[in-house]
Amino acid sequence: MKILLINTFYHPNFVGGAERVTQTLAEALAGNGHEVHVLCLGEDSKAVTREVNGVAVSYLPCRNLFWIFGTTRRSLAARAAWHAVDTYNWMMASQIGRLLDTERPEIVHTNSLIGFSAAVWREVKTRGISCVHTIHDYYLLCHRQVMYRKFTNCAQICKGCVPFSILRRRLSSQIDAVVGVSKAVLARHLELGFFEGTPERHVIYNATASGHQTAEKTSRPKRLRLGFLGRLQVTKGIETLLCASRSMKGSAVDILVGGKGDPSYESHLREQYREPNVRYLGFVDPSAFFKMIDVLVVPSSWYDPLPTVILEAFAHGIPVIGSARGGIPELVDHGVTGLLFDPSDASQLPSAISTLLENPGLLDSMSASALKRARRFEPANLYAAYLDIYEKLRGGVRRSRASAHGVMREGGTSSG
């Protein structure tokens, strides 16, 4: 089968889970004999095609007002203009259209579309090609991609995002199959009127290529080592963890923070939370990081669709204390593979940490359960779930627009 995958970025330009999952899927497809071509954005003024682990990857120039993904600070007006173009970027659409005519894929699978825009969908559908879209974030609903503003989650599409979302909602009805990386993110889009004409609706959790890498167990240290791994930003809830640690002064707890963020926010964290039990590690190899901690804490303030760092932790036998928001409760089984807490209640995270301090046997049990749960999130499951959708569409299911909507189902995988 000839499959064209589209995602904003691809190896080696990793920003989040979407890039890693797209690569995991592309390599699994290629490894099973399918012809795979990936389209992503690159900073060069001309398209460049390279082979990455057996997959043809084309890095396309982003036809917009400027390269928004760099470190250069732009004015509010300039950013607004960039996003206005990205609502329906005909320049990118025509570039994709020419590639579709050349490649003639049987299936187009879109993922993160920032920089490409939903105009890609129209180019695909005017050529009669089956199209699958995976929802990794809230890009279609919110130009910030997070539906989080002024320390509050947006209950609806806010006035500032409505102009960007109207056309995207109309175009979404042309998709043949939509996949949410969690039930939560798919439900949110359906509730707001997206993908109304889409007959196939599925939930397929992400996957990681890291495999099971449990560190050999020695005697557990006397202090509980909690870890945070990811980008340092307000939506990730890092201050929720640091405040919880501060409120537990005298407890045998160490906090290891892996990751970087905006320099000004990093400076704020280091100045405001100088506790002796907190260590800022900067960029760190995940495998090395998981050997340094007993529990991963994912204190997201926003409705995180599916933090793939949780899946990485499970693959290393590390349980998770997670915020009960977004897709996190779909991964963390409370009391089995970790603990859940409400980040709006300042007492709940310290209470969860205390539970593990007081019950070391529970931590051992959760570690074993986390490793077992990781098997649900292996790349083979991701590949099988998507291949099933591709084959249905190639077999003509896409023509049954009037048929009942497909049942949401879980397809396993791990993170990236």
CSV table of C-alpha atoms in Angstrom, one decimal:
chain,number,residue,atom,x,y,z
A,1,MET,CA,0.0,0.0,0.0
A,2,LYS,CA,1.3,3.5,-0.8
A,3,ILE,CA,0.8,5.8,2.2
A,4,LEU,CA,1.6,9.5,2.5
A,5,LEU,CA,2.0,10.8,6.1
A,6,ILE,CA,1.9,14.6,6.8
A,7,ASN,CA,3.1,16.1,10.1
A,8,THR,CA,4.5,19.5,10.9
A,9,PHE,CA,7.9,18.1,12.0
A,10,TYR,CA,9.9,14.9,11.6
A,11,HIS,CA,13.2,13.5,12.6
A,12,PRO,CA,15.6,15.1,13.6
A,13,ASN,CA,13.3,18.0,14.4
A,14,PHE,CA,11.5,16.8,17.5
A,15,VAL,CA,9.1,19.1,19.4
A,16,GLY,CA,6.6,16.8,21.0
A,17,GLY,CA,5.0,13.4,20.9
A,18,ALA,CA,3.4,13.8,17.4
A,19,GLU,CA,6.8,13.8,15.7
A,20,ARG,CA,8.0,10.6,17.5
A,21,VAL,CA,4.7,8.8,17.0
A,22,THR,CA,4.6,9.7,13.3
A,23,GLN,CA,8.1,8.3,12.9
A,24,THR,CA,7.3,5.2,14.8
A,25,LEU,CA,4.3,4.5,12.6
A,26,ALA,CA,6.2,5.4,9.4
A,27,GLU,CA,9.0,3.0,10.2
A,28,ALA,CA,6.6,0.2,11.2
A,29,LEU,CA,4.7,0.6,7.9
A,30,ALA,CA,7.9,0.6,5.8
A,31,GLY,CA,9.3,-2.3,7.8
A,32,ASN,CA,6.2,-4.3,6.8
A,33,GLY,CA,6.6,-3.7,3.1
A,34,HIS,CA,4.4,-0.6,2.5
A,35,GLU,CA,5.6,2.3,0.5
A,36,VAL,CA,5.8,5.3,2.8
A,37,HIS,CA,6.5,9.0,2.1
A,38,VAL,CA,6.5,11.6,4.9
A,39,LEU,CA,6.0,15.3,4.3
A,40,CYS,CA,7.1,17.8,7.0
A,41,LEU,CA,8.4,21.3,7.2
A,42,GLY,CA,12.0,22.4,6.9
A,43,GLU,CA,13.7,25.8,7.1
A,44,ASP,CA,15.3,25.6,3.7
A,45,SER,CA,13.8,27.7,0.9
A,46,LYS,CA,13.6,24.6,-1.4
A,47,ALA,CA,12.2,21.1,-0.8
A,48,VAL,CA,14.8,18.5,0.3
A,49,THR,CA,14.1,14.8,0.3
A,50,ARG,CA,16.1,12.4,2.4
A,51,GLU,CA,15.8,8.7,3.5
A,52,VAL,CA,15.5,8.2,7.2
A,53,ASN,CA,15.6,4.6,8.4
A,54,GLY,CA,14.0,3.3,5.2
A,55,VAL,CA,11.4,6.1,4.9
A,56,ALA,CA,11.5,8.8,2.2
A,57,VAL,CA,11.1,12.2,4.0
A,58,SER,CA,10.5,15.5,2.2
A,59,TYR,CA,11.2,18.6,4.2
A,60,LEU,CA,9.1,21.4,2.5
A,61,PRO,CA,9.6,25.1,2.8
A,62,CYS,CA,6.8,26.8,4.9
A,63,ARG,CA,5.1,29.3,2.6
A,64,ASN,CA,3.9,31.9,5.1
A,65,LEU,CA,5.0,35.4,6.2
A,66,PHE,CA,8.0,34.1,8.2
A,67,TRP,CA,9.4,31.0,10.0
A,68,ILE,CA,7.3,31.1,13.2
A,69,PHE,CA,9.0,28.1,14.8
A,70,GLY,CA,12.4,29.8,15.5
A,71,THR,CA,13.5,31.9,18.5
A,72,THR,CA,13.0,35.3,16.9
A,73,ARG,CA,10.3,37.3,18.8
A,74,ARG,CA,7.5,38.6,16.7
A,75,SER,CA,4.9,41.3,17.4
A,76,LEU,CA,1.4,40.3,18.3
A,77,ALA,CA,0.2,41.7,15.0
A,78,ALA,CA,2.7,39.7,13.0
A,79,ARG,CA,1.8,36.4,14.8
A,80,ALA,CA,-1.9,37.1,14.3
A,81,ALA,CA,-1.2,37.6,10.6
A,82,TRP,CA,0.8,34.4,10.4
A,83,HIS,CA,-2.1,32.4,12.0
A,84,ALA,CA,-4.6,34.1,9.7
A,85,VAL,CA,-2.7,32.7,6.7
A,86,ASP,CA,-2.4,29.4,8.4
A,87,THR,CA,-6.2,29.1,8.6
A,88,TYR,CA,-6.2,28.3,4.9
A,89,ASN,CA,-2.8,28.4,3.4
A,90,TRP,CA,-3.3,28.1,-0.3
A,91,MET,CA,0.4,28.4,-1.0
A,92,MET,CA,1.1,25.2,1.0
A,93,ALA,CA,-2.0,23.6,-0.5
A,94,SER,CA,-0.8,24.1,-4.0
A,95,GLN,CA,2.6,22.7,-3.0
A,96,ILE,CA,0.9,19.6,-1.5
A,97,GLY,CA,-1.4,19.3,-4.5
A,98,ARG,CA,1.6,19.0,-6.9
A,99,LEU,CA,3.2,16.3,-4.7
A,100,LEU,CA,-0.1,14.3,-4.6
A,101,ASP,CA,-0.2,14.4,-8.4
A,102,THR,CA,3.3,13.1,-8.5
A,103,GLU,CA,3.2,10.5,-5.7
A,104,ARG,CA,-0.4,9.3,-6.2
A,105,PRO,CA,-0.8,7.7,-2.8
A,106,GLU,CA,-3.7,5.4,-1.9
A,107,ILE,CA,-4.0,6.9,1.6
A,108,VAL,CA,-3.1,10.3,3.1
A,109,HIS,CA,-2.7,10.4,6.8
A,110,THR,CA,-2.5,13.9,8.3
A,111,ASN,CA,-1.3,14.6,11.9
A,112,SER,CA,-0.1,18.0,13.2
A,113,LEU,CA,-1.1,20.5,10.5
A,114,ILE,CA,0.3,23.8,11.9
A,115,GLY,CA,2.2,25.4,9.0
A,116,PHE,CA,0.4,23.2,6.4
A,117,SER,CA,-3.2,24.2,7.4
A,118,ALA,CA,-6.4,22.3,6.9
A,119,ALA,CA,-6.3,23.4,3.2
A,120,VAL,CA,-4.3,20.2,2.7
A,121,TRP,CA,-7.6,18.2,3.2
A,122,ARG,CA,-9.2,19.9,0.3
A,123,GLU,CA,-6.3,19.0,-2.0
A,124,VAL,CA,-6.6,15.4,-0.9
A,125,LYS,CA,-10.3,15.1,-1.3
A,126,THR,CA,-10.5,16.8,-4.7
A,127,ARG,CA,-8.3,14.0,-6.0
A,128,GLY,CA,-10.5,11.3,-4.5
A,129,ILE,CA,-7.9,10.0,-2.1
A,130,SER,CA,-8.8,8.5,1.2
A,131,CYS,CA,-7.8,10.7,4.2
A,132,VAL,CA,-7.2,9.8,7.8
A,133,HIS,CA,-6.5,12.5,10.4
A,134,THR,CA,-5.1,12.0,13.9
A,135,ILE,CA,-5.8,14.6,16.6
A,136,HIS,CA,-2.7,15.1,18.7
A,137,ASP,CA,-3.7,18.5,20.2
A,138,TYR,CA,-6.2,21.4,19.9
A,139,TYR,CA,-4.8,23.1,16.8
A,140,LEU,CA,-8.1,22.9,15.0
A,141,LEU,CA,-9.9,24.6,17.9
A,142,CYS,CA,-7.3,27.0,19.2
A,143,HIS,CA,-4.4,28.8,17.4
A,144,ARG,CA,-2.3,28.3,20.6
A,145,GLN,CA,-3.1,24.5,20.3
A,146,VAL,CA,-3.8,24.2,24.1
A,147,MET,CA,-7.2,25.8,24.8
A,148,TYR,CA,-5.7,27.3,27.9
A,149,ARG,CA,-5.5,31.0,28.6
A,150,LYS,CA,-4.8,33.2,31.6
A,151,PHE,CA,-4.3,30.1,33.8
A,152,THR,CA,-7.7,28.7,32.9
A,153,ASN,CA,-8.8,26.0,30.5
A,154,CYS,CA,-11.2,27.2,27.8
A,155,ALA,CA,-14.7,25.7,28.1
A,156,GLN,CA,-15.5,26.7,24.6
A,157,ILE,CA,-13.7,28.1,21.5
A,158,CYS,CA,-12.9,31.6,22.6
A,159,LYS,CA,-13.7,34.7,20.5
A,160,GLY,CA,-10.1,35.2,19.5
A,161,CYS,CA,-10.0,31.6,18.1
A,162,VAL,CA,-13.4,31.5,16.4
A,163,PRO,CA,-12.1,33.1,13.1
A,164,PHE,CA,-9.4,30.5,12.8
A,165,SER,CA,-11.6,27.5,13.6
A,166,ILE,CA,-14.7,28.1,11.5
A,167,LEU,CA,-13.2,27.0,8.1
A,168,ARG,CA,-11.3,24.2,9.8
A,169,ARG,CA,-14.6,22.8,11.2
A,170,ARG,CA,-16.2,22.9,7.7
A,171,LEU,CA,-13.2,21.1,6.1
A,172,SER,CA,-13.1,18.5,8.8
A,173,SER,CA,-16.3,17.0,7.5
A,174,GLN,CA,-14.4,15.8,4.4
A,175,ILE,CA,-12.2,13.4,6.5
A,176,ASP,CA,-12.9,9.7,6.0
A,177,ALA,CA,-11.5,8.6,9.3
A,178,VAL,CA,-10.6,10.6,12.4
A,179,VAL,CA,-8.4,9.2,15.2
A,180,GLY,CA,-8.0,10.7,18.7
A,181,VAL,CA,-4.9,9.9,20.6
A,182,SER,CA,-7.2,9.7,23.6
A,183,LYS,CA,-11.0,9.5,24.2
A,184,ALA,CA,-10.9,12.9,25.8
A,185,VAL,CA,-9.4,14.8,22.8
A,186,LEU,CA,-11.7,13.1,20.3
A,187,ALA,CA,-14.8,13.8,22.4
A,188,ARG,CA,-13.8,17.5,22.8
A,189,HIS,CA,-13.7,17.9,19.0
A,190,LEU,CA,-16.9,16.1,18.4
A,191,GLU,CA,-18.7,18.1,21.0
A,192,LEU,CA,-17.7,21.3,19.3
A,193,GLY,CA,-19.0,20.2,15.9
A,194,PHE,CA,-15.9,18.9,14.2
A,195,PHE,CA,-15.8,15.8,11.9
A,196,GLU,CA,-19.6,15.7,11.6
A,197,GLY,CA,-19.4,13.9,8.3
A,198,THR,CA,-16.7,11.5,9.2
A,199,PRO,CA,-18.0,7.9,9.4
A,200,GLU,CA,-14.9,6.3,11.0
A,201,ARG,CA,-14.1,7.5,14.5
A,202,HIS,CA,-11.4,5.8,16.6
A,203,VAL,CA,-9.2,6.1,19.6
A,204,ILE,CA,-5.6,4.8,19.1
A,205,TYR,CA,-3.1,5.5,21.9
A,206,ASN,CA,0.4,6.5,21.0
A,207,ALA,CA,3.4,4.3,20.9
A,208,THR,CA,7.1,4.5,21.6
A,209,ALA,CA,10.0,2.6,20.0
A,210,SER,CA,12.0,2.5,23.3
A,211,GLY,CA,10.8,-0.9,24.4
A,212,HIS,CA,10.9,-2.2,27.9
A,213,GLN,CA,14.0,-1.0,29.7
A,214,THR,CA,13.5,-1.6,33.4
A,215,ALA,CA,16.5,-0.7,35.4
A,216,GLU,CA,17.9,-3.4,37.6
A,217,LYS,CA,16.5,-3.0,41.1
A,218,THR,CA,18.8,-2.4,44.0
A,219,SER,CA,17.8,-1.5,47.5
A,220,ARG,CA,15.3,1.4,47.3
A,221,PRO,CA,16.9,4.7,48.6
A,222,LYS,CA,15.5,6.1,51.9
A,223,ARG,CA,14.3,9.2,50.1
A,224,LEU,CA,11.5,9.2,47.5
A,225,ARG,CA,12.8,10.5,44.2
A,226,LEU,CA,10.1,12.3,42.1
A,227,GLY,CA,10.7,13.3,38.6
A,228,PHE,CA,9.3,15.8,36.1
A,229,LEU,CA,10.3,15.4,32.5
A,230,GLY,CA,9.1,17.7,29.7
A,231,ARG,CA,9.0,21.3,28.5
A,232,LEU,CA,9.0,23.8,31.4
A,233,GLN,CA,5.9,25.9,30.9
A,234,VAL,CA,2.8,26.9,32.8
A,235,THR,CA,0.5,24.4,31.1
A,236,LYS,CA,2.6,21.5,32.2
A,237,GLY,CA,2.0,22.3,35.8
A,238,ILE,CA,5.6,22.2,37.0
A,239,GLU,CA,4.9,24.8,39.7
A,240,THR,CA,2.1,22.6,41.1
A,241,LEU,CA,4.8,20.0,41.8
A,242,LEU,CA,7.3,22.5,43.2
A,243,CYS,CA,4.7,24.0,45.5
A,244,ALA,CA,3.6,20.6,46.7
A,245,SER,CA,7.2,19.8,47.5
A,246,ARG,CA,7.6,23.1,49.4
A,247,SER,CA,4.5,22.3,51.4
A,248,MET,CA,6.0,19.0,52.5
A,249,LYS,CA,9.1,20.4,54.2
A,250,GLY,CA,10.8,17.8,56.3
A,251,SER,CA,9.6,14.9,54.1
A,252,ALA,CA,12.1,12.5,52.6
A,253,VAL,CA,11.4,13.7,49.0
A,254,ASP,CA,13.7,14.8,46.2
A,255,ILE,CA,12.6,16.5,43.0
A,256,LEU,CA,14.5,16.0,39.8
A,257,VAL,CA,13.4,18.3,36.9
A,258,GLY,CA,14.4,17.3,33.4
A,259,GLY,CA,13.7,19.6,30.5
A,260,LYS,CA,14.0,23.2,29.4
A,261,GLY,CA,11.6,26.1,28.5
A,262,ASP,CA,11.5,29.8,27.8
A,263,PRO,CA,14.7,31.3,29.4
A,264,SER,CA,12.6,33.8,31.4
A,265,TYR,CA,10.3,31.1,32.8
A,266,GLU,CA,13.3,28.9,33.7
A,267,SER,CA,14.9,31.8,35.6
A,268,HIS,CA,11.6,32.4,37.4
A,269,LEU,CA,11.5,28.7,38.5
A,270,ARG,CA,15.1,28.7,39.6
A,271,GLU,CA,14.7,31.9,41.6
A,272,GLN,CA,11.4,31.1,43.2
A,273,TYR,CA,12.0,27.4,44.0
A,274,ARG,CA,15.6,27.1,45.3
A,275,GLU,CA,14.8,24.3,47.7
A,276,PRO,CA,17.8,22.1,48.5
A,277,ASN,CA,15.8,19.0,47.5
A,278,VAL,CA,15.1,20.3,44.0
A,279,ARG,CA,17.6,19.7,41.1
A,280,TYR,CA,17.2,21.3,37.6
A,281,LEU,CA,18.9,19.0,35.1
A,282,GLY,CA,18.1,20.7,31.8
A,283,PHE,CA,18.0,18.5,28.8
A,284,VAL,CA,18.5,14.9,29.8
A,285,ASP,CA,18.3,11.5,28.1
A,286,PRO,CA,14.9,9.9,29.1
A,287,SER,CA,16.5,6.4,29.7
A,288,ALA,CA,19.1,7.9,32.0
A,289,PHE,CA,16.4,10.1,33.7
A,290,PHE,CA,14.1,7.2,34.5
A,291,LYS,CA,17.0,5.3,36.2
A,292,MET,CA,17.3,8.3,38.6
A,293,ILE,CA,13.7,8.4,39.8
A,294,ASP,CA,11.1,6.3,41.6
A,295,VAL,CA,8.0,8.0,40.4
A,296,LEU,CA,7.2,10.3,37.5
A,297,VAL,CA,4.9,13.3,38.2
A,298,VAL,CA,2.7,14.6,35.4
A,299,PRO,CA,0.9,17.6,36.9
A,300,SER,CA,-0.6,19.1,33.8
A,301,SER,CA,-2.8,22.1,34.2
A,302,TRP,CA,-4.3,22.0,30.7
A,303,TYR,CA,-6.3,19.1,29.3
A,304,ASP,CA,-3.3,17.3,27.9
A,305,PRO,CA,-4.6,15.0,25.2
A,306,LEU,CA,-2.0,12.2,25.9
A,307,PRO,CA,1.4,12.9,27.5
A,308,THR,CA,3.6,10.3,25.9
A,309,VAL,CA,6.1,10.7,28.7
A,310,ILE,CA,3.7,8.5,30.7
A,311,LEU,CA,4.1,5.7,28.3
A,312,GLU,CA,7.9,6.1,28.4
A,313,ALA,CA,7.8,5.9,32.2
A,314,PHE,CA,5.7,2.7,32.1
A,315,ALA,CA,8.1,1.1,29.6
A,316,HIS,CA,10.8,1.7,32.2
A,317,GLY,CA,8.7,0.3,35.1
A,318,ILE,CA,8.1,3.8,36.6
A,319,PRO,CA,4.7,4.5,38.1
A,320,VAL,CA,3.0,7.9,37.6
A,321,ILE,CA,1.3,10.5,39.7
A,322,GLY,CA,-0.8,12.3,37.2
A,323,SER,CA,-3.3,15.2,37.0
A,324,ALA,CA,-6.8,13.9,36.5
A,325,ARG,CA,-7.2,15.9,33.3
A,326,GLY,CA,-7.3,15.3,29.5
A,327,GLY,CA,-6.2,11.9,28.5
A,328,ILE,CA,-4.1,11.2,31.6
A,329,PRO,CA,-6.8,9.2,33.5
A,330,GLU,CA,-7.0,6.9,30.5
A,331,LEU,CA,-3.4,5.9,31.0
A,332,VAL,CA,-3.0,6.0,34.8
A,333,ASP,CA,-5.0,3.4,36.6
A,334,HIS,CA,-5.4,4.9,40.1
A,335,GLY,CA,-3.9,2.7,42.7
A,336,VAL,CA,-2.5,0.3,40.1
A,337,THR,CA,-0.1,2.0,37.8
A,338,GLY,CA,0.0,5.2,39.7
A,339,LEU,CA,-2.1,7.8,41.4
A,340,LEU,CA,-4.4,10.6,40.1
A,341,PHE,CA,-5.0,14.0,41.7
A,342,ASP,CA,-7.0,17.2,41.0
A,343,PRO,CA,-4.6,20.0,40.3
A,344,SER,CA,-7.1,22.6,41.4
A,345,ASP,CA,-7.0,21.2,45.0
A,346,ALA,CA,-3.6,22.1,46.5
A,347,SER,CA,-3.8,19.4,49.1
A,348,GLN,CA,-4.2,16.4,46.7
A,349,LEU,CA,-0.7,16.1,45.2
A,350,PRO,CA,1.0,16.3,48.6
A,351,SER,CA,-1.5,13.7,49.8
A,352,ALA,CA,-0.6,11.4,46.9
A,353,ILE,CA,3.1,11.8,47.6
A,354,SER,CA,2.5,11.0,51.3
A,355,THR,CA,0.6,7.8,50.3
A,356,LEU,CA,3.8,6.5,48.6
A,357,LEU,CA,6.1,7.6,51.4
A,358,GLU,CA,4.0,5.7,53.9
A,359,ASN,CA,3.5,2.6,51.7
A,360,PRO,CA,6.8,1.5,50.0
A,361,GLY,CA,5.2,-1.8,49.1
A,362,LEU,CA,2.6,0.0,47.0
A,363,LEU,CA,5.3,1.6,45.0
A,364,ASP,CA,6.9,-1.8,44.2
A,365,SER,CA,3.5,-3.1,43.2
A,366,MET,CA,2.8,-0.1,41.0
A,367,SER,CA,6.2,-0.5,39.3
A,368,ALA,CA,5.4,-4.0,38.3
A,369,SER,CA,1.9,-3.0,37.0
A,370,ALA,CA,3.4,-0.1,35.0
A,371,LEU,CA,5.8,-2.4,33.2
A,372,LYS,CA,3.0,-4.8,32.5
A,373,ARG,CA,0.7,-2.0,31.2
A,374,ALA,CA,3.4,-0.8,28.8
A,375,ARG,CA,2.8,-3.9,26.7
A,376,ARG,CA,-0.5,-2.3,25.6
A,377,PHE,CA,1.4,0.5,24.0
A,378,GLU,CA,3.9,-1.2,21.7
A,379,PRO,CA,4.6,-0.1,18.2
A,380,ALA,CA,3.1,-3.3,16.7
A,381,ASN,CA,-0.3,-2.4,18.2
A,382,LEU,CA,-0.1,1.1,16.7
A,383,TYR,CA,0.8,-0.3,13.3
A,384,ALA,CA,-2.0,-2.9,13.4
A,385,ALA,CA,-4.7,-0.4,14.4
A,386,TYR,CA,-3.8,2.1,11.7
A,387,LEU,CA,-3.4,-0.6,9.0
A,388,ASP,CA,-6.9,-1.8,9.8
A,389,ILE,CA,-8.3,1.7,9.1
A,390,TYR,CA,-6.2,2.1,5.9
A,391,GLU,CA,-7.5,-1.2,4.6
A,392,LYS,CA,-11.1,-0.4,5.4
A,393,LEU,CA,-10.8,2.9,3.5
A,394,ARG,CA,-9.1,1.4,0.5
A,395,GLY,CA,-11.9,-1.2,0.5
A,396,GLY,CA,-14.5,1.5,-0.1
A,397,VAL,CA,-15.8,2.3,3.4
A,398,ARG,CA,-15.2,5.9,2.7
A,399,ARG,CA,-18.0,6.0,0.2
A,400,SER,CA,-20.6,5.0,2.9
A,401,ARG,CA,-21.1,8.6,4.2
A,402,ALA,CA,-24.6,7.8,5.3
A,403,SER,CA,-23.7,4.8,7.4
A,404,ALA,CA,-23.6,4.8,11.1
A,405,HIS,CA,-20.5,6.2,12.8
A,406,GLY,CA,-17.8,3.8,13.6
A,407,VAL,CA,-17.4,2.7,17.2
A,408,MET,CA,-14.6,4.3,19.1
A,409,ARG,CA,-12.0,1.7,19.9
A,410,GLU,CA,-8.6,1.6,21.6
A,411,GLY,CA,-5.6,0.7,19.7
A,412,GLY,CA,-2.5,0.2,21.9
A,413,THR,CA,0.9,1.8,21.8
A,414,SER,CA,3.7,3.6,23.7
A,415,SER,CA,5.2,7.0,23.6
A,416,GLY,CA,7.8,9.1,22.0
